[in-house]
Amino acid sequence: MPGGTGGGGGGGRIALYATTFNFTTATISVNGGQSNVDSQGYRADNGYAGTMYFYDQANSRAILQHEGSMEAIAVADPKGGSFQATMTNGTTTIESVNTSWLTLNTDVNVPSGKTFTGASTTINNASTTIAGTLTADALGFRYAYGTGAGGSSGGGGHGGAGGKAGGGAAYGSASLPITIGSGGSSANGGCCGAPGGHGSGLVKILSTNKITVSGTISSNGQNGTGGNGDGGGGAGGTVFLVGGTIAGTGSITANGGAGGGSGGGGGGGRI
C-alpha cells in the first residue's frame, strides 16, 4: 500500500509443485507496491516484482519461472508480476500477463484480443500461436542507460546506432540476438531532466514444431520526450524465433523510438 512518497514494497515469492496443472483462468500475482506522486509531481520508486515458480513433478521439470525485477533495468511498470492464464494438457492459454523475466516451458497460445507483456520472455515448447499481442515494448534499459546509451539528446543504440551526434553505438549479434535495447539520452545528456525513451526488451521463442504469428510480436523502443524535452528515442530490442516452421500473416517489429523535439531517434533492434 502506498503512503506519502515512500517507495513501494517488493513483491513476494510463490512456488507451486504438482503432478498436474489444471488452471482455468487462474490469477497469480507477485506485483511490487505502487509509490505515490507528491504535490510537485515527484514519484518515489515502485517496488519491484517478486518470483513465481511452477514445477511439474510428473516430468521433473520447471514449467514456469519468473524472476523478480532488478533495479538496473527500468521497465514502464517495474512492479509487473501478474500471470492470468488457463493451463491444461501442457498448453498455456494467455488471458493477461504483465511480467519481468519469465520462462515458460509449455505450448503457448495468445488468443486474439489478449496481451502478453514481458520485459524478457523465453518460451521453450513444441508449438506457439500468437493471434493476440506478445510485446516487450519499452521494457529494456531505462533512458540514458545501457550498452549503447544515448548522450546529449541522442537516441539509444542496439541493432543500429542511435540518431544525432550523441547517439549510442550498435552492439549485439545479428544471427543470435539476445541483447536488449538501450535508452535514449535526456535533454541535458545525463540521467536527469526531460527524459529520453526506454529501450526495449527481449522476446525469445524456441519451438520444435511450429510458430504461428497472425497477431503481433513487438519489441519497440519508447519515444523520447518532445516539446522542450528533446529526449532521444529508445532503441528497439530483440525478437528471436526458432521453429521447425514459422508461419502467419501477422507483424514482427523491433523498431527504435522517435526522438522528442530535436532529439535523435532510437536505433532499430534485432530480429
CSV table of C-alpha atoms in Angstrom, one decimal:
chain,number,residue,atom,x,y,z
A,1,MET,CA,0.0,0.0,0.0
A,2,PRO,CA,1.5,3.4,-1.0
A,3,GLY,CA,1.9,6.1,1.6
A,4,GLY,CA,3.3,9.6,1.3
A,5,THR,CA,6.1,9.5,-1.3
A,6,GLY,CA,7.8,6.4,0.2
A,7,GLY,CA,8.9,3.6,-2.2
A,8,GLY,CA,6.6,0.6,-2.8
A,9,GLY,CA,7.4,-2.8,-1.2
A,10,GLY,CA,8.9,-5.6,-3.3
A,11,GLY,CA,6.8,-8.5,-4.4
A,12,GLY,CA,7.0,-11.8,-2.6
A,13,ARG,CA,7.6,-15.4,-3.7
A,14,ILE,CA,5.1,-18.1,-4.9
A,15,ALA,CA,6.2,-21.7,-5.7
A,16,LEU,CA,3.8,-24.4,-6.9
A,17,TYR,CA,4.7,-28.2,-7.2
A,18,ALA,CA,2.2,-30.6,-8.7
A,19,THR,CA,1.9,-33.7,-11.0
A,20,THR,CA,-0.9,-32.0,-13.0
A,21,PHE,CA,-1.5,-28.2,-13.6
A,22,ASN,CA,-5.1,-27.7,-14.5
A,23,PHE,CA,-5.9,-24.0,-14.1
A,24,THR,CA,-8.9,-22.2,-15.6
A,25,THR,CA,-8.0,-18.5,-15.9
A,26,ALA,CA,-6.0,-18.7,-12.7
A,27,THR,CA,-4.7,-15.3,-11.5
A,28,ILE,CA,-1.3,-15.4,-9.8
A,29,SER,CA,0.4,-12.2,-8.7
A,30,VAL,CA,3.7,-11.1,-7.1
A,31,ASN,CA,3.5,-7.4,-8.0
A,32,GLY,CA,5.6,-4.8,-6.3
A,33,GLY,CA,3.9,-2.0,-4.4
A,34,GLN,CA,3.0,1.3,-6.2
A,35,SER,CA,4.5,4.5,-5.0
A,36,ASN,CA,2.8,7.9,-4.8
A,37,VAL,CA,3.3,11.2,-6.6
A,38,ASP,CA,3.8,14.2,-4.4
A,39,SER,CA,2.3,17.7,-4.9
A,40,GLN,CA,5.3,18.7,-7.1
A,41,GLY,CA,4.9,15.7,-9.4
A,42,TYR,CA,7.8,13.6,-8.0
A,43,ARG,CA,7.3,9.9,-7.6
A,44,ALA,CA,9.3,7.6,-5.4
A,45,ASP,CA,10.3,4.2,-6.9
A,46,ASN,CA,7.7,1.4,-7.2
A,47,GLY,CA,8.5,-1.8,-5.6
A,48,TYR,CA,9.9,-4.5,-7.9
A,49,ALA,CA,8.1,-7.7,-8.7
A,50,GLY,CA,8.7,-11.0,-6.8
A,51,THR,CA,9.2,-14.5,-8.1
A,52,MET,CA,6.9,-17.3,-9.4
A,53,TYR,CA,7.9,-21.0,-9.9
A,54,PHE,CA,5.8,-23.9,-11.2
A,55,TYR,CA,7.3,-27.4,-11.1
A,56,ASP,CA,5.9,-30.3,-12.9
A,57,GLN,CA,6.6,-33.3,-10.7
A,58,ALA,CA,5.4,-35.9,-13.2
A,59,ASN,CA,8.1,-34.8,-15.7
A,60,SER,CA,10.7,-33.5,-13.2
A,61,ARG,CA,10.9,-30.0,-14.8
A,62,ALA,CA,10.1,-26.4,-14.2
A,63,ILE,CA,7.3,-25.2,-16.5
A,64,LEU,CA,7.2,-21.6,-15.3
A,65,GLN,CA,10.0,-19.4,-13.8
A,66,HIS,CA,9.5,-15.7,-13.1
A,67,GLU,CA,12.5,-13.7,-11.8
A,68,GLY,CA,11.9,-10.5,-9.9
A,69,SER,CA,12.6,-7.2,-11.5
A,70,MET,CA,16.1,-5.7,-11.0
A,71,GLU,CA,16.8,-2.0,-10.5
A,72,ALA,CA,19.5,-1.9,-13.2
A,73,ILE,CA,16.8,-2.4,-15.9
A,74,ALA,CA,14.0,0.1,-16.0
A,75,VAL,CA,10.6,-1.0,-17.1
A,76,ALA,CA,7.5,1.1,-17.7
A,77,ASP,CA,5.8,-0.8,-14.8
A,78,PRO,CA,8.6,-2.3,-12.7
A,79,LYS,CA,6.0,-3.8,-10.3
A,80,GLY,CA,4.7,-6.1,-13.0
A,81,GLY,CA,4.5,-9.7,-11.9
A,82,SER,CA,1.0,-10.9,-12.7
A,83,PHE,CA,0.0,-14.0,-14.6
A,84,GLN,CA,-3.5,-14.8,-15.7
A,85,ALA,CA,-4.0,-17.9,-17.9
A,86,THR,CA,-5.5,-21.3,-18.4
A,87,MET,CA,-3.1,-24.2,-18.1
A,88,THR,CA,-4.4,-27.6,-19.3
A,89,ASN,CA,-2.9,-30.6,-21.2
A,90,GLY,CA,0.5,-29.0,-21.4
A,91,THR,CA,-0.7,-25.8,-23.1
A,92,THR,CA,-0.9,-22.3,-21.6
A,93,THR,CA,-3.6,-20.0,-23.0
A,94,ILE,CA,-2.9,-16.4,-22.0
A,95,GLU,CA,-5.6,-14.2,-20.6
A,96,SER,CA,-3.5,-11.3,-19.4
A,97,VAL,CA,0.2,-11.3,-18.4
A,98,ASN,CA,2.5,-8.5,-17.2
A,99,THR,CA,5.8,-9.8,-16.1
A,100,SER,CA,9.5,-9.0,-15.9
A,101,TRP,CA,11.8,-12.0,-16.6
A,102,LEU,CA,9.6,-15.1,-17.5
A,103,THR,CA,10.4,-18.5,-18.8
A,104,LEU,CA,7.6,-20.8,-20.0
A,105,ASN,CA,8.2,-24.5,-20.8
A,106,THR,CA,4.8,-25.3,-22.2
A,107,ASP,CA,3.0,-24.8,-25.5
A,108,VAL,CA,1.6,-21.3,-25.6
A,109,ASN,CA,-1.4,-19.7,-27.2
A,110,VAL,CA,-2.1,-16.0,-27.1
A,111,PRO,CA,-5.6,-15.6,-28.4
A,112,SER,CA,-6.8,-12.6,-30.5
A,113,GLY,CA,-7.6,-9.6,-28.2
A,114,LYS,CA,-5.3,-10.8,-25.4
A,115,THR,CA,-1.9,-9.3,-24.5
A,116,PHE,CA,1.3,-10.9,-23.1
A,117,THR,CA,3.7,-8.3,-21.8
A,118,GLY,CA,7.2,-9.2,-20.6
A,119,ALA,CA,10.5,-7.4,-20.3
A,120,SER,CA,12.3,-10.7,-21.1
A,121,THR,CA,10.2,-13.6,-22.2
A,122,THR,CA,11.6,-17.1,-23.1
A,123,ILE,CA,9.3,-19.8,-24.4
A,124,ASN,CA,10.5,-23.4,-24.9
A,125,ASN,CA,8.0,-25.8,-26.4
A,126,ALA,CA,6.6,-27.7,-29.4
A,127,SER,CA,4.3,-25.0,-30.7
A,128,THR,CA,3.4,-21.4,-30.2
A,129,THR,CA,0.5,-19.5,-31.5
A,130,ILE,CA,0.3,-15.7,-31.4
A,131,ALA,CA,-3.1,-14.4,-32.5
A,132,GLY,CA,-3.1,-11.5,-30.0
A,133,THR,CA,-0.1,-9.5,-28.8
A,134,LEU,CA,3.2,-10.6,-27.3
A,135,THR,CA,5.3,-7.5,-26.5
A,136,ALA,CA,8.4,-6.2,-24.8
A,137,ASP,CA,8.0,-2.6,-25.9
A,138,ALA,CA,10.0,-0.1,-23.8
A,139,LEU,CA,11.0,-2.8,-21.3
A,140,GLY,CA,14.7,-2.8,-21.8
A,141,PHE,CA,17.4,-0.4,-20.4
A,142,ARG,CA,16.0,2.8,-18.9
A,143,TYR,CA,16.6,6.1,-20.6
A,144,ALA,CA,20.3,7.2,-20.5
A,145,TYR,CA,21.4,3.6,-19.6
A,146,GLY,CA,22.6,0.6,-21.4
A,147,THR,CA,25.5,-0.7,-23.6
A,148,GLY,CA,24.6,1.8,-26.3
A,149,ALA,CA,23.0,4.6,-24.2
A,150,GLY,CA,22.5,7.9,-26.0
A,151,GLY,CA,24.2,11.1,-24.8
A,152,SER,CA,23.3,14.8,-25.4
A,153,SER,CA,19.8,14.2,-26.7
A,154,GLY,CA,21.0,11.2,-28.8
A,155,GLY,CA,18.9,8.1,-29.4
A,156,GLY,CA,19.8,4.8,-27.8
A,157,GLY,CA,21.7,2.2,-29.9
A,158,HIS,CA,21.2,-1.5,-30.3
A,159,GLY,CA,20.9,-3.2,-33.8
A,160,GLY,CA,21.6,0.2,-35.3
A,161,ALA,CA,23.2,3.2,-33.8
A,162,GLY,CA,21.1,5.9,-32.3
A,163,GLY,CA,20.4,9.1,-34.2
A,164,LYS,CA,22.1,12.5,-33.6
A,165,ALA,CA,25.7,13.2,-32.7
A,166,GLY,CA,25.2,11.8,-29.2
A,167,GLY,CA,23.5,8.6,-30.5
A,168,GLY,CA,24.6,5.4,-28.8
A,169,ALA,CA,26.6,2.7,-30.7
A,170,ALA,CA,25.2,-0.5,-32.1
A,171,TYR,CA,26.0,-3.8,-30.3
A,172,GLY,CA,24.9,-7.4,-30.1
A,173,SER,CA,24.7,-10.3,-32.7
A,174,ALA,CA,22.7,-10.2,-35.9
A,175,SER,CA,22.4,-14.0,-36.1
A,176,LEU,CA,22.0,-15.0,-32.5
A,177,PRO,CA,20.5,-11.9,-30.8
A,178,ILE,CA,19.8,-12.0,-27.1
A,179,THR,CA,20.5,-8.4,-26.0
A,180,ILE,CA,18.1,-5.7,-25.1
A,181,GLY,CA,17.8,-2.1,-26.4
A,182,SER,CA,19.5,0.9,-24.7
A,183,GLY,CA,17.8,4.1,-23.6
A,184,GLY,CA,17.9,7.5,-25.3
A,185,SER,CA,19.5,10.4,-23.6
A,186,SER,CA,17.7,13.1,-21.7
A,187,ALA,CA,17.8,16.6,-23.0
A,188,ASN,CA,20.9,17.6,-20.9
A,189,GLY,CA,22.8,14.4,-21.8
A,190,GLY,CA,22.5,12.8,-18.4
A,191,CYS,CA,20.1,10.8,-16.4
A,192,CYS,CA,18.0,13.8,-15.3
A,193,GLY,CA,15.9,16.4,-17.0
A,194,ALA,CA,13.3,15.8,-19.6
A,195,PRO,CA,13.7,12.0,-20.3
A,196,GLY,CA,14.6,10.1,-23.3
A,197,GLY,CA,12.8,6.9,-24.2
A,198,HIS,CA,13.4,3.5,-22.6
A,199,GLY,CA,15.0,0.8,-24.8
A,200,SER,CA,13.0,-2.4,-25.5
A,201,GLY,CA,13.3,-5.9,-24.1
A,202,LEU,CA,13.6,-9.5,-25.3
A,203,VAL,CA,11.2,-12.0,-26.8
A,204,LYS,CA,12.7,-15.4,-27.4
A,205,ILE,CA,10.7,-18.4,-28.7
A,206,LEU,CA,12.2,-21.9,-29.3
A,207,SER,CA,9.6,-24.2,-30.7
A,208,THR,CA,10.5,-27.6,-32.1
A,209,ASN,CA,7.4,-27.8,-34.3
A,210,LYS,CA,5.7,-24.5,-35.3
A,211,ILE,CA,5.4,-20.8,-34.5
A,212,THR,CA,2.3,-19.2,-35.9
A,213,VAL,CA,2.1,-15.4,-35.8
A,214,SER,CA,-1.3,-14.0,-37.0
A,215,GLY,CA,-1.2,-11.2,-34.4
A,216,THR,CA,1.7,-9.1,-33.2
A,217,ILE,CA,5.1,-9.7,-31.7
A,218,SER,CA,6.9,-6.4,-30.9
A,219,SER,CA,9.9,-5.1,-29.1
A,220,ASN,CA,9.9,-1.4,-30.0
A,221,GLY,CA,11.7,1.4,-28.2
A,222,GLN,CA,9.9,4.2,-26.4
A,223,ASN,CA,9.7,7.7,-27.9
A,224,GLY,CA,11.7,10.5,-26.3
A,225,THR,CA,10.1,13.5,-24.6
A,226,GLY,CA,9.0,16.2,-27.0
A,227,GLY,CA,8.4,19.9,-26.7
A,228,ASN,CA,11.3,21.5,-24.7
A,229,GLY,CA,12.4,18.0,-23.8
A,230,ASP,CA,14.5,16.9,-26.9
A,231,GLY,CA,14.9,13.5,-25.4
A,232,GLY,CA,16.4,10.8,-27.6
A,233,GLY,CA,14.3,7.7,-28.5
A,234,GLY,CA,14.9,4.3,-27.0
A,235,ALA,CA,16.4,1.6,-29.1
A,236,GLY,CA,14.4,-1.4,-30.3
A,237,GLY,CA,15.0,-4.7,-28.5
A,238,THR,CA,15.2,-8.3,-29.7
A,239,VAL,CA,12.8,-10.8,-31.2
A,240,PHE,CA,14.5,-14.2,-31.6
A,241,LEU,CA,12.4,-17.1,-33.0
A,242,VAL,CA,13.5,-20.6,-33.8
A,243,GLY,CA,10.9,-23.1,-35.1
A,244,GLY,CA,10.5,-26.1,-37.4
A,245,THR,CA,8.1,-23.9,-39.3
A,246,ILE,CA,7.4,-20.1,-38.8
A,247,ALA,CA,4.2,-19.0,-40.5
A,248,GLY,CA,1.4,-16.5,-40.3
A,249,THR,CA,0.1,-13.1,-41.6
A,250,GLY,CA,0.9,-11.0,-38.5
A,251,SER,CA,3.7,-8.5,-37.7
A,252,ILE,CA,7.0,-8.8,-36.0
A,253,THR,CA,8.8,-5.5,-35.2
A,254,ALA,CA,11.8,-4.2,-33.2
A,255,ASN,CA,11.7,-0.5,-34.1
A,256,GLY,CA,13.5,2.4,-32.5
A,257,GLY,CA,11.5,5.1,-30.7
A,258,ALA,CA,11.2,8.5,-32.2
A,259,GLY,CA,13.2,11.4,-30.8
A,260,GLY,CA,11.4,14.1,-28.9
A,261,GLY,CA,11.7,17.7,-30.2
A,262,SER,CA,15.2,17.8,-31.8
A,263,GLY,CA,16.3,14.6,-30.0
A,264,GLY,CA,17.7,11.7,-32.1
A,265,GLY,CA,15.7,8.6,-32.9
A,266,GLY,CA,16.5,5.3,-31.3
A,267,GLY,CA,18.3,2.6,-33.3
A,268,GLY,CA,16.4,-0.4,-34.6
A,269,GLY,CA,16.6,-3.6,-32.7
A,270,ARG,CA,17.4,-7.2,-33.8
A,271,ILE,CA,15.1,-9.9,-35.3
